Amino acid sequence: MQISNFKDMYLAELQELVSTEAQLAESLLQMAEVASHPALKEALVRHREQTEVQKERLVSLLQKHGADPTAHTDQAMQALIGETEKMVTMLKGNDLRDAGLIASAQRLEHYEIAAYGTAAALAGQLNLRDDQQTLHTSLEEEKQTDLLLTQLAKREINPHAVAA
């Protein structure tokens, strides 16, 4: 697909984000299944629910602009999820696995934070203020999830993994 103008580039970014969220929703479910710490398991399940809402927001934005939400597959997210799956199989013991899950989840969150920031900036350049606000809402949710994971790692999970 050739992108010939700024708005098309913006829409392609949104399409990539839809793919990112769809892939992440599936991965979060798998991560929650192997997590042993109850608070981590709950955080992953809760973020999966939030991810579905974020995906629907993106689909609505794309439909509003007459663009196909399924036009792109985000290959970077595929690679990050592949690394997460590999990491989980390498880590032995529940405490260490939970610490690795948080590290992997945060890598995924940081990718999303970058993608939402980029998409919001593009929407701003196009003077699409409603789109920009919607994207900022998701961006702030991603930042909150990252903060929650950091707190969980520092306070509970990583100290147990170090002691194990």
CSV table of N, CA and C in Angstrom, one decimal:
chain,number,residue,atom,x,y,z
A,1,MET,N,0.8,-1.2,0.0
A,1,MET,CA,0.0,0.0,0.0
A,1,MET,C,0.9,1.2,0.0
A,2,GLN,N,0.6,2.1,-0.9
A,2,GLN,CA,1.3,3.4,-1.0
A,2,GLN,C,0.5,4.4,-0.1
A,3,ILE,N,1.3,5.2,0.7
A,3,ILE,CA,0.7,6.3,1.5
A,3,ILE,C,1.2,7.6,0.8
A,4,SER,N,0.2,8.4,0.4
A,4,SER,CA,0.6,9.5,-0.4
A,4,SER,C,0.3,10.9,0.3
A,5,ASN,N,-0.3,10.8,1.4
A,5,ASN,CA,-0.6,12.1,2.1
A,5,ASN,C,-0.6,11.8,3.6
A,6,PHE,N,-0.6,12.9,4.4
A,6,PHE,CA,-0.4,12.9,5.8
A,6,PHE,C,-1.6,12.2,6.5
A,7,LYS,N,-2.8,12.4,6.0
A,7,LYS,CA,-4.0,11.8,6.6
A,7,LYS,C,-3.9,10.3,6.4
A,8,ASP,N,-3.5,9.8,5.2
A,8,ASP,CA,-3.4,8.4,5.0
A,8,ASP,C,-2.3,7.8,5.9
A,9,MET,N,-1.2,8.5,6.2
A,9,MET,CA,-0.2,8.1,7.2
A,9,MET,C,-0.8,7.9,8.5
A,10,TYR,N,-1.6,8.9,8.9
A,10,TYR,CA,-2.3,8.9,10.2
A,10,TYR,C,-3.2,7.6,10.3
A,11,LEU,N,-4.0,7.4,9.3
A,11,LEU,CA,-5.0,6.3,9.3
A,11,LEU,C,-4.2,5.0,9.3
A,12,ALA,N,-3.0,4.9,8.6
A,12,ALA,CA,-2.2,3.7,8.7
A,12,ALA,C,-1.7,3.4,10.1
A,13,GLU,N,-1.4,4.5,10.8
A,13,GLU,CA,-1.0,4.4,12.2
A,13,GLU,C,-2.1,3.8,13.0
A,14,LEU,N,-3.3,4.3,12.8
A,14,LEU,CA,-4.5,3.8,13.6
A,14,LEU,C,-4.7,2.3,13.2
A,15,GLN,N,-4.5,1.9,12.0
A,15,GLN,CA,-4.7,0.5,11.6
A,15,GLN,C,-3.7,-0.4,12.3
A,16,GLU,N,-2.4,0.1,12.4
A,16,GLU,CA,-1.4,-0.6,13.1
A,16,GLU,C,-1.8,-0.8,14.5
A,17,LEU,N,-2.3,0.3,15.1
A,17,LEU,CA,-2.7,0.2,16.5
A,17,LEU,C,-3.9,-0.8,16.8
A,18,VAL,N,-4.8,-0.9,15.8
A,18,VAL,CA,-5.9,-1.9,16.0
A,18,VAL,C,-5.2,-3.3,16.0
A,19,SER,N,-4.3,-3.5,15.1
A,19,SER,CA,-3.6,-4.8,15.1
A,19,SER,C,-2.8,-5.0,16.4
A,20,THR,N,-2.2,-4.0,16.9
A,20,THR,CA,-1.4,-4.1,18.1
A,20,THR,C,-2.3,-4.5,19.3
A,21,GLU,N,-3.5,-3.8,19.4
A,21,GLU,CA,-4.4,-4.1,20.5
A,21,GLU,C,-5.0,-5.5,20.4
A,22,ALA,N,-5.3,-5.9,19.2
A,22,ALA,CA,-5.9,-7.3,19.0
A,22,ALA,C,-4.9,-8.3,19.4
A,23,GLN,N,-3.6,-8.2,19.0
A,23,GLN,CA,-2.6,-9.1,19.3
A,23,GLN,C,-2.3,-9.1,20.8
A,24,LEU,N,-2.3,-7.9,21.4
A,24,LEU,CA,-2.1,-7.8,22.8
A,24,LEU,C,-3.2,-8.4,23.7
A,25,ALA,N,-4.4,-8.3,23.3
A,25,ALA,CA,-5.5,-8.9,24.0
A,25,ALA,C,-5.3,-10.4,24.1
A,26,GLU,N,-4.9,-11.0,23.1
A,26,GLU,CA,-4.7,-12.5,23.1
A,26,GLU,C,-3.5,-12.8,24.0
A,27,SER,N,-2.4,-12.0,23.8
A,27,SER,CA,-1.2,-12.3,24.6
A,27,SER,C,-1.5,-12.1,26.1
A,28,LEU,N,-2.2,-11.1,26.5
A,28,LEU,CA,-2.5,-10.8,27.9
A,28,LEU,C,-3.2,-12.0,28.5
A,29,LEU,N,-4.1,-12.6,27.8
A,29,LEU,CA,-4.9,-13.7,28.3
A,29,LEU,C,-3.9,-14.9,28.6
A,30,GLN,N,-3.0,-15.1,27.7
A,30,GLN,CA,-2.0,-16.2,27.9
A,30,GLN,C,-1.1,-15.9,29.0
A,31,MET,N,-0.7,-14.6,29.2
A,31,MET,CA,0.2,-14.2,30.2
A,31,MET,C,-0.5,-14.4,31.6
A,32,ALA,N,-1.8,-14.0,31.6
A,32,ALA,CA,-2.5,-14.2,32.9
A,32,ALA,C,-2.7,-15.6,33.3
A,33,GLU,N,-2.8,-16.5,32.3
A,33,GLU,CA,-2.9,-17.9,32.6
A,33,GLU,C,-1.6,-18.5,33.3
A,34,VAL,N,-0.5,-18.0,32.9
A,34,VAL,CA,0.8,-18.5,33.5
A,34,VAL,C,1.3,-17.7,34.7
A,35,ALA,N,0.7,-16.6,34.9
A,35,ALA,CA,1.1,-15.8,36.1
A,35,ALA,C,0.6,-16.5,37.4
A,36,SER,N,1.4,-16.4,38.4
A,36,SER,CA,1.1,-17.1,39.7
A,36,SER,C,0.6,-16.1,40.7
A,37,HIS,N,1.2,-14.9,40.7
A,37,HIS,CA,0.9,-13.9,41.7
A,37,HIS,C,-0.6,-13.4,41.5
A,38,PRO,N,-1.5,-13.4,42.4
A,38,PRO,CA,-2.8,-13.0,42.2
A,38,PRO,C,-3.0,-11.6,41.7
A,39,ALA,N,-2.2,-10.7,42.3
A,39,ALA,CA,-2.3,-9.3,41.8
A,39,ALA,C,-1.8,-9.1,40.4
A,40,LEU,N,-0.8,-9.8,40.0
A,40,LEU,CA,-0.3,-9.8,38.6
A,40,LEU,C,-1.4,-10.4,37.7
A,41,LYS,N,-1.9,-11.5,38.1
A,41,LYS,CA,-3.0,-12.2,37.3
A,41,LYS,C,-4.1,-11.2,37.1
A,42,GLU,N,-4.6,-10.6,38.1
A,42,GLU,CA,-5.7,-9.6,38.1
A,42,GLU,C,-5.3,-8.4,37.2
A,43,ALA,N,-4.1,-7.9,37.3
A,43,ALA,CA,-3.7,-6.7,36.5
A,43,ALA,C,-3.7,-7.1,35.0
A,44,LEU,N,-3.3,-8.2,34.7
A,44,LEU,CA,-3.2,-8.7,33.3
A,44,LEU,C,-4.6,-8.9,32.7
A,45,VAL,N,-5.5,-9.5,33.5
A,45,VAL,CA,-6.9,-9.7,33.1
A,45,VAL,C,-7.6,-8.3,32.9
A,46,ARG,N,-7.4,-7.4,33.9
A,46,ARG,CA,-8.0,-6.1,33.8
A,46,ARG,C,-7.5,-5.3,32.6
A,47,HIS,N,-6.2,-5.4,32.3
A,47,HIS,CA,-5.7,-4.7,31.2
A,47,HIS,C,-6.2,-5.3,29.9
A,48,ARG,N,-6.4,-6.6,29.9
A,48,ARG,CA,-7.0,-7.2,28.7
A,48,ARG,C,-8.4,-6.6,28.4
A,49,GLU,N,-9.2,-6.4,29.4
A,49,GLU,CA,-10.5,-5.8,29.2
A,49,GLU,C,-10.3,-4.4,28.7
A,50,GLN,N,-9.4,-3.7,29.3
A,50,GLN,CA,-9.1,-2.3,28.8
A,50,GLN,C,-8.6,-2.3,27.4
A,51,THR,N,-7.8,-3.2,27.0
A,51,THR,CA,-7.3,-3.4,25.7
A,51,THR,C,-8.4,-3.5,24.6
A,52,GLU,N,-9.4,-4.3,25.0
A,52,GLU,CA,-10.6,-4.5,24.1
A,52,GLU,C,-11.3,-3.2,23.9
A,53,VAL,N,-11.5,-2.4,24.9
A,53,VAL,CA,-12.1,-1.1,24.8
A,53,VAL,C,-11.3,-0.2,23.9
A,54,GLN,N,-10.0,-0.2,24.1
A,54,GLN,CA,-9.1,0.6,23.3
A,54,GLN,C,-9.2,0.3,21.9
A,55,LYS,N,-9.2,-1.0,21.6
A,55,LYS,CA,-9.4,-1.5,20.2
A,55,LYS,C,-10.7,-1.0,19.6
A,56,GLU,N,-11.7,-1.1,20.3
A,56,GLU,CA,-13.0,-0.6,19.8
A,56,GLU,C,-13.0,0.9,19.5
A,57,ARG,N,-12.3,1.7,20.4
A,57,ARG,CA,-12.2,3.1,20.1
A,57,ARG,C,-11.5,3.3,18.8
A,58,LEU,N,-10.4,2.6,18.6
A,58,LEU,CA,-9.7,2.7,17.3
A,58,LEU,C,-10.5,2.3,16.1
A,59,VAL,N,-11.3,1.2,16.2
A,59,VAL,CA,-12.1,0.8,15.1
A,59,VAL,C,-13.2,1.9,14.8
A,60,SER,N,-13.7,2.5,15.9
A,60,SER,CA,-14.7,3.6,15.7
A,60,SER,C,-14.0,4.8,14.9
A,61,LEU,N,-12.8,5.1,15.3
A,61,LEU,CA,-12.1,6.3,14.6
A,61,LEU,C,-11.9,5.9,13.2
A,62,LEU,N,-11.5,4.7,12.9
A,62,LEU,CA,-11.2,4.3,11.5
A,62,LEU,C,-12.5,4.3,10.7
A,63,GLN,N,-13.6,3.8,11.3
A,63,GLN,CA,-14.8,3.8,10.6
A,63,GLN,C,-15.3,5.2,10.3
A,64,LYS,N,-15.1,6.1,11.2
A,64,LYS,CA,-15.5,7.5,11.0
A,64,LYS,C,-14.8,8.1,9.8
A,65,HIS,N,-13.6,7.6,9.6
A,65,HIS,CA,-12.8,8.1,8.5
A,65,HIS,C,-12.9,7.3,7.2
A,66,GLY,N,-13.8,6.2,7.3
A,66,GLY,CA,-14.0,5.4,6.1
A,66,GLY,C,-12.8,4.4,5.8
A,67,ALA,N,-12.0,4.1,6.8
A,67,ALA,CA,-10.9,3.3,6.6
A,67,ALA,C,-11.1,1.9,7.2
A,68,ASP,N,-10.5,0.9,6.6
A,68,ASP,CA,-10.6,-0.5,7.0
A,68,ASP,C,-9.8,-0.8,8.2
A,69,PRO,N,-10.4,-1.2,9.3
A,69,PRO,CA,-9.6,-1.4,10.6
A,69,PRO,C,-8.7,-2.6,10.5
A,70,THR,N,-8.9,-3.5,9.5
A,70,THR,CA,-8.1,-4.7,9.5
A,70,THR,C,-7.0,-4.7,8.4
A,71,ALA,N,-6.7,-3.5,7.8
A,71,ALA,CA,-5.9,-3.4,6.7
A,71,ALA,C,-4.4,-3.7,7.0
A,72,HIS,N,-4.0,-3.6,8.2
A,72,HIS,CA,-2.5,-3.7,8.6
A,72,HIS,C,-2.4,-4.7,9.7
A,73,THR,N,-1.2,-5.4,9.7
A,73,THR,CA,-0.8,-6.2,10.8
A,73,THR,C,0.5,-5.6,11.3
A,74,ASP,N,0.5,-5.4,12.6
A,74,ASP,CA,1.7,-4.8,13.3
A,74,ASP,C,2.7,-5.9,13.5
A,75,GLN,N,3.7,-5.9,12.7
A,75,GLN,CA,4.8,-6.9,12.8
A,75,GLN,C,5.7,-6.7,14.0
A,76,ALA,N,5.8,-5.4,14.5
A,76,ALA,CA,6.7,-5.2,15.6
A,76,ALA,C,6.0,-5.8,16.9
A,77,MET,N,4.7,-5.7,17.0
A,77,MET,CA,4.0,-6.3,18.1
A,77,MET,C,4.1,-7.8,18.1
A,78,GLN,N,4.0,-8.4,16.9
A,78,GLN,CA,4.2,-9.8,16.7
A,78,GLN,C,5.5,-10.2,17.2
A,79,ALA,N,6.6,-9.5,16.9
A,79,ALA,CA,7.9,-9.8,17.4
A,79,ALA,C,8.0,-9.7,18.9
A,80,LEU,N,7.5,-8.6,19.5
A,80,LEU,CA,7.5,-8.5,20.9
A,80,LEU,C,6.8,-9.6,21.7
A,81,ILE,N,5.7,-10.0,21.1
A,81,ILE,CA,4.9,-11.0,21.7
A,81,ILE,C,5.7,-12.4,21.6
A,82,GLY,N,6.3,-12.6,20.5
A,82,GLY,CA,7.1,-13.8,20.3
A,82,GLY,C,8.2,-13.8,21.3
A,83,GLU,N,8.9,-12.7,21.6
A,83,GLU,CA,9.9,-12.6,22.6
A,83,GLU,C,9.3,-12.9,24.0
A,84,THR,N,8.1,-12.4,24.3
A,84,THR,CA,7.5,-12.7,25.6
A,84,THR,C,7.2,-14.2,25.7
A,85,GLU,N,6.7,-14.8,24.7
A,85,GLU,CA,6.4,-16.3,24.7
A,85,GLU,C,7.7,-17.1,25.0
A,86,LYS,N,8.8,-16.7,24.3
A,86,LYS,CA,10.1,-17.3,24.5
A,86,LYS,C,10.6,-17.2,25.9
A,87,MET,N,10.5,-16.0,26.4
A,87,MET,CA,10.9,-15.7,27.8
A,87,MET,C,10.2,-16.5,28.8
A,88,VAL,N,8.9,-16.6,28.7
A,88,VAL,CA,8.1,-17.4,29.6
A,88,VAL,C,8.5,-18.8,29.7
A,89,THR,N,8.9,-19.4,28.6
A,89,THR,CA,9.3,-20.8,28.6
A,89,THR,C,10.7,-21.0,29.2
A,90,MET,N,11.5,-19.9,29.2
A,90,MET,CA,12.9,-20.0,29.7
A,90,MET,C,13.0,-19.8,31.2
A,91,LEU,N,12.0,-19.2,31.8
A,91,LEU,CA,12.1,-18.8,33.2
A,91,LEU,C,11.5,-19.9,34.1
A,92,LYS,N,12.3,-20.4,35.1
A,92,LYS,CA,12.0,-21.5,36.0
A,92,LYS,C,11.5,-20.9,37.3
A,93,GLY,N,10.4,-21.4,37.8
A,93,GLY,CA,9.9,-21.0,39.1
A,93,GLY,C,8.9,-19.8,39.0
A,94,ASN,N,7.9,-19.9,39.8
A,94,ASN,CA,6.8,-18.9,39.7
A,94,ASN,C,7.2,-17.5,39.9
A,95,ASP,N,8.1,-17.2,40.9
A,95,ASP,CA,8.5,-15.9,41.2
A,95,ASP,C,9.3,-15.3,40.1
A,96,LEU,N,10.2,-16.0,39.6
A,96,LEU,CA,11.0,-15.6,38.4
A,96,LEU,C,10.2,-15.4,37.2
A,97,ARG,N,9.2,-16.3,36.9
A,97,ARG,CA,8.4,-16.2,35.8
A,97,ARG,C,7.5,-14.9,35.9
A,98,ASP,N,7.0,-14.7,37.1
A,98,ASP,CA,6.1,-13.5,37.3
A,98,ASP,C,7.0,-12.2,37.0
A,99,ALA,N,8.2,-12.2,37.5
A,99,ALA,CA,9.1,-11.0,37.3
A,99,ALA,C,9.3,-10.8,35.8
A,100,GLY,N,9.5,-11.9,35.1
A,100,GLY,CA,9.7,-11.9,33.6
A,100,GLY,C,8.5,-11.4,32.9
A,101,LEU,N,7.3,-11.9,33.4
A,101,LEU,CA,6.0,-11.4,32.8
A,101,LEU,C,5.9,-9.9,32.9
A,102,ILE,N,6.2,-9.4,34.1
A,102,ILE,CA,6.1,-7.9,34.2
A,102,ILE,C,7.1,-7.2,33.3
A,103,ALA,N,8.3,-7.7,33.2
A,103,ALA,CA,9.3,-7.1,32.3
A,103,ALA,C,8.7,-7.1,30.9
A,104,SER,N,8.2,-8.2,30.4
A,104,SER,CA,7.7,-8.4,29.1
A,104,SER,C,6.5,-7.5,28.9
A,105,ALA,N,5.6,-7.5,29.8
A,105,ALA,CA,4.4,-6.7,29.7
A,105,ALA,C,4.7,-5.2,29.6
A,106,GLN,N,5.7,-4.8,30.4
A,106,GLN,CA,6.1,-3.4,30.3
A,106,GLN,C,6.7,-3.0,29.0
A,107,ARG,N,7.5,-4.0,28.4
A,107,ARG,CA,8.0,-3.7,27.0
A,107,ARG,C,6.9,-3.5,26.0
A,108,LEU,N,5.8,-4.3,26.2
A,108,LEU,CA,4.6,-4.2,25.3
A,108,LEU,C,3.9,-2.9,25.6
A,109,GLU,N,3.8,-2.5,26.8
A,109,GLU,CA,3.2,-1.2,27.2
A,109,GLU,C,3.9,0.0,26.6
A,110,HIS,N,5.3,-0.1,26.7
A,110,HIS,CA,6.1,1.0,26.2
A,110,HIS,C,5.9,1.2,24.7
A,111,TYR,N,5.8,0.1,24.0
A,111,TYR,CA,5.6,0.1,22.6
A,111,TYR,C,4.2,0.8,22.3
A,112,GLU,N,3.2,0.4,23.1
A,112,GLU,CA,1.9,1.0,22.9
A,112,GLU,C,1.9,2.5,23.2
A,113,ILE,N,2.6,2.9,24.3
A,113,ILE,CA,2.7,4.3,24.7
A,113,ILE,C,3.3,5.1,23.5
A,114,ALA,N,4.4,4.6,22.9
A,114,ALA,CA,5.0,5.3,21.8
A,114,ALA,C,4.0,5.4,20.6
A,115,ALA,N,3.3,4.3,20.3
A,115,ALA,CA,2.4,4.3,19.2
A,115,ALA,C,1.2,5.2,19.4
A,116,TYR,N,0.6,5.2,20.6
A,116,TYR,CA,-0.5,6.2,20.9
A,116,TYR,C,0.0,7.6,20.9
A,117,GLY,N,1.2,7.9,21.4
A,117,GLY,CA,1.8,9.2,21.4
A,117,GLY,C,1.9,9.7,19.9
A,118,THR,N,2.5,8.8,19.1
A,118,THR,CA,2.6,9.2,17.7
A,118,THR,C,1.3,9.5,17.0
A,119,ALA,N,0.3,8.6,17.2
A,119,ALA,CA,-1.0,8.7,16.6
A,119,ALA,C,-1.7,10.0,17.0
A,120,ALA,N,-1.6,10.3,18.3
A,120,ALA,CA,-2.2,11.5,18.9
A,120,ALA,C,-1.5,12.8,18.3
A,121,ALA,N,-0.2,12.7,18.1
A,121,ALA,CA,0.5,13.9,17.5
A,121,ALA,C,0.1,14.1,16.1
A,122,LEU,N,-0.1,13.0,15.3
A,122,LEU,CA,-0.5,13.1,14.0
A,122,LEU,C,-1.9,13.7,13.9
A,123,ALA,N,-2.8,13.2,14.8
A,123,ALA,CA,-4.2,13.7,14.8
A,123,ALA,C,-4.1,15.2,15.1
A,124,GLY,N,-3.3,15.6,16.0
A,124,GLY,CA,-3.1,17.1,16.3
A,124,GLY,C,-2.7,17.9,15.1
A,125,GLN,N,-1.7,17.3,14.3
A,125,GLN,CA,-1.3,18.0,13.1
A,125,GLN,C,-2.4,18.2,12.1
A,126,LEU,N,-3.3,17.2,12.1
A,126,LEU,CA,-4.4,17.2,11.2
A,126,LEU,C,-5.6,18.0,11.7
A,127,ASN,N,-5.4,18.6,12.9
A,127,ASN,CA,-6.5,19.3,13.6
A,127,ASN,C,-7.7,18.5,13.9
A,128,LEU,N,-7.5,17.2,14.1
A,128,LEU,CA,-8.6,16.2,14.4
A,128,LEU,C,-8.6,16.1,16.0
A,129,ARG,N,-9.2,17.1,16.6
A,129,ARG,CA,-9.1,17.3,18.1
A,129,ARG,C,-9.9,16.1,18.8
A,130,ASP,N,-11.0,15.7,18.2
A,130,ASP,CA,-11.8,14.6,18.9
A,130,ASP,C,-10.9,13.3,18.8
A,131,ASP,N,-10.3,13.1,17.7
A,131,ASP,CA,-9.5,11.9,17.5
A,131,ASP,C,-8.3,12.0,18.5
A,132,GLN,N,-7.7,13.2,18.6
A,132,GLN,CA,-6.6,13.4,19.4
A,132,GLN,C,-6.9,13.1,20.9
A,133,GLN,N,-8.1,13.6,21.3
A,133,GLN,CA,-8.5,13.4,22.7
A,133,GLN,C,-8.8,11.9,23.0
A,134,THR,N,-9.4,11.2,22.0
A,134,THR,CA,-9.6,9.7,22.2
A,134,THR,C,-8.3,9.0,22.3
A,135,LEU,N,-7.3,9.4,21.5
A,135,LEU,CA,-6.0,8.7,21.6
A,135,LEU,C,-5.3,9.0,22.9
A,136,HIS,N,-5.4,10.3,23.3
A,136,HIS,CA,-4.8,10.6,24.6
A,136,HIS,C,-5.5,9.9,25.8
A,137,THR,N,-6.7,9.6,25.7
A,137,THR,CA,-7.4,8.8,26.7
A,137,THR,C,-6.7,7.4,26.8
A,138,SER,N,-6.6,6.8,25.7
A,138,SER,CA,-5.9,5.4,25.6
A,138,SER,C,-4.4,5.6,26.1
A,139,LEU,N,-3.8,6.6,25.7
A,139,LEU,CA,-2.4,6.8,26.0
A,139,LEU,C,-2.2,6.9,27.6
A,140,GLU,N,-3.1,7.6,28.2
A,140,GLU,CA,-3.1,7.8,29.7
A,140,GLU,C,-3.4,6.4,30.3
A,141,GLU,N,-4.3,5.7,29.8
A,141,GLU,CA,-4.6,4.3,30.3
A,141,GLU,C,-3.3,3.4,30.2
A,142,GLU,N,-2.6,3.5,29.1
A,142,GLU,CA,-1.4,2.7,29.0
A,142,GLU,C,-0.4,3.1,30.0
A,143,LYS,N,-0.2,4.4,30.2
A,143,LYS,CA,0.7,4.9,31.2
A,143,LYS,C,0.4,4.5,32.6
A,144,GLN,N,-0.9,4.4,32.9
A,144,GLN,CA,-1.4,4.0,34.2
A,144,GLN,C,-1.1,2.5,34.4
A,145,THR,N,-1.3,1.7,33.4
A,145,THR,CA,-1.0,0.3,33.4
A,145,THR,C,0.5,0.1,33.7
A,146,ASP,N,1.3,0.8,33.0
A,146,ASP,CA,2.8,0.7,33.2
A,146,ASP,C,3.2,1.1,34.6
A,147,LEU,N,2.6,2.1,35.1
A,147,LEU,CA,2.8,2.5,36.5
A,147,LEU,C,2.4,1.4,37.5
A,148,LEU,N,1.2,0.8,37.3
A,148,LEU,CA,0.8,-0.3,38.1
A,148,LEU,C,1.8,-1.4,38.1
A,149,LEU,N,2.2,-1.8,36.9
A,149,LEU,CA,3.2,-2.9,36.8
A,149,LEU,C,4.5,-2.6,37.5
A,150,THR,N,4.9,-1.3,37.4
A,150,THR,CA,6.2,-0.9,38.1
A,150,THR,C,6.0,-1.1,39.6
A,151,GLN,N,4.9,-0.6,40.1
A,151,GLN,CA,4.7,-0.7,41.5
A,151,GLN,C,4.6,-2.2,42.0
A,152,LEU,N,3.9,-3.0,41.2
A,152,LEU,CA,3.8,-4.4,41.5
A,152,LEU,C,5.1,-5.1,41.5
A,153,ALA,N,5.9,-4.7,40.5
A,153,ALA,CA,7.3,-5.3,40.5
A,153,ALA,C,8.1,-4.9,41.6
A,154,LYS,N,8.2,-3.6,41.9
A,154,LYS,CA,9.0,-3.1,43.0
A,154,LYS,C,8.6,-3.6,44.4
A,155,ARG,N,7.3,-3.6,44.7
A,155,ARG,CA,6.8,-3.8,46.0
A,155,ARG,C,6.7,-5.3,46.3
A,156,GLU,N,6.4,-6.1,45.3
A,156,GLU,CA,6.1,-7.5,45.6
A,156,GLU,C,6.8,-8.5,44.8
A,157,ILE,N,6.7,-8.4,43.5
A,157,ILE,CA,7.2,-9.5,42.6
A,157,ILE,C,8.7,-9.6,42.5
A,158,ASN,N,9.4,-8.5,42.2
A,158,ASN,CA,10.8,-8.6,42.1
A,158,ASN,C,11.5,-9.0,43.4
A,159,PRO,N,11.1,-8.4,44.5
A,159,PRO,CA,11.8,-8.9,45.7
A,159,PRO,C,11.7,-10.4,46.0
A,160,HIS,N,10.5,-11.0,45.7
A,160,HIS,CA,10.4,-12.4,45.8
A,160,HIS,C,11.3,-13.2,44.8
A,161,ALA,N,11.4,-12.6,43.6
A,161,ALA,CA,12.2,-13.3,42.6
A,161,ALA,C,13.7,-13.2,42.9
A,162,VAL,N,14.1,-12.1,43.5
A,162,VAL,CA,15.5,-12.0,43.9
A,162,VAL,C,15.8,-13.0,45.1
A,163,ALA,N,14.9,-13.1,46.0
A,163,ALA,CA,15.1,-14.0,47.1
A,163,ALA,C,15.0,-15.5,46.8
A,164,ALA,N,14.4,-15.8,45.7
A,164,ALA,CA,14.1,-17.2,45.3
A,164,ALA,C,15.4,-17.9,44.9
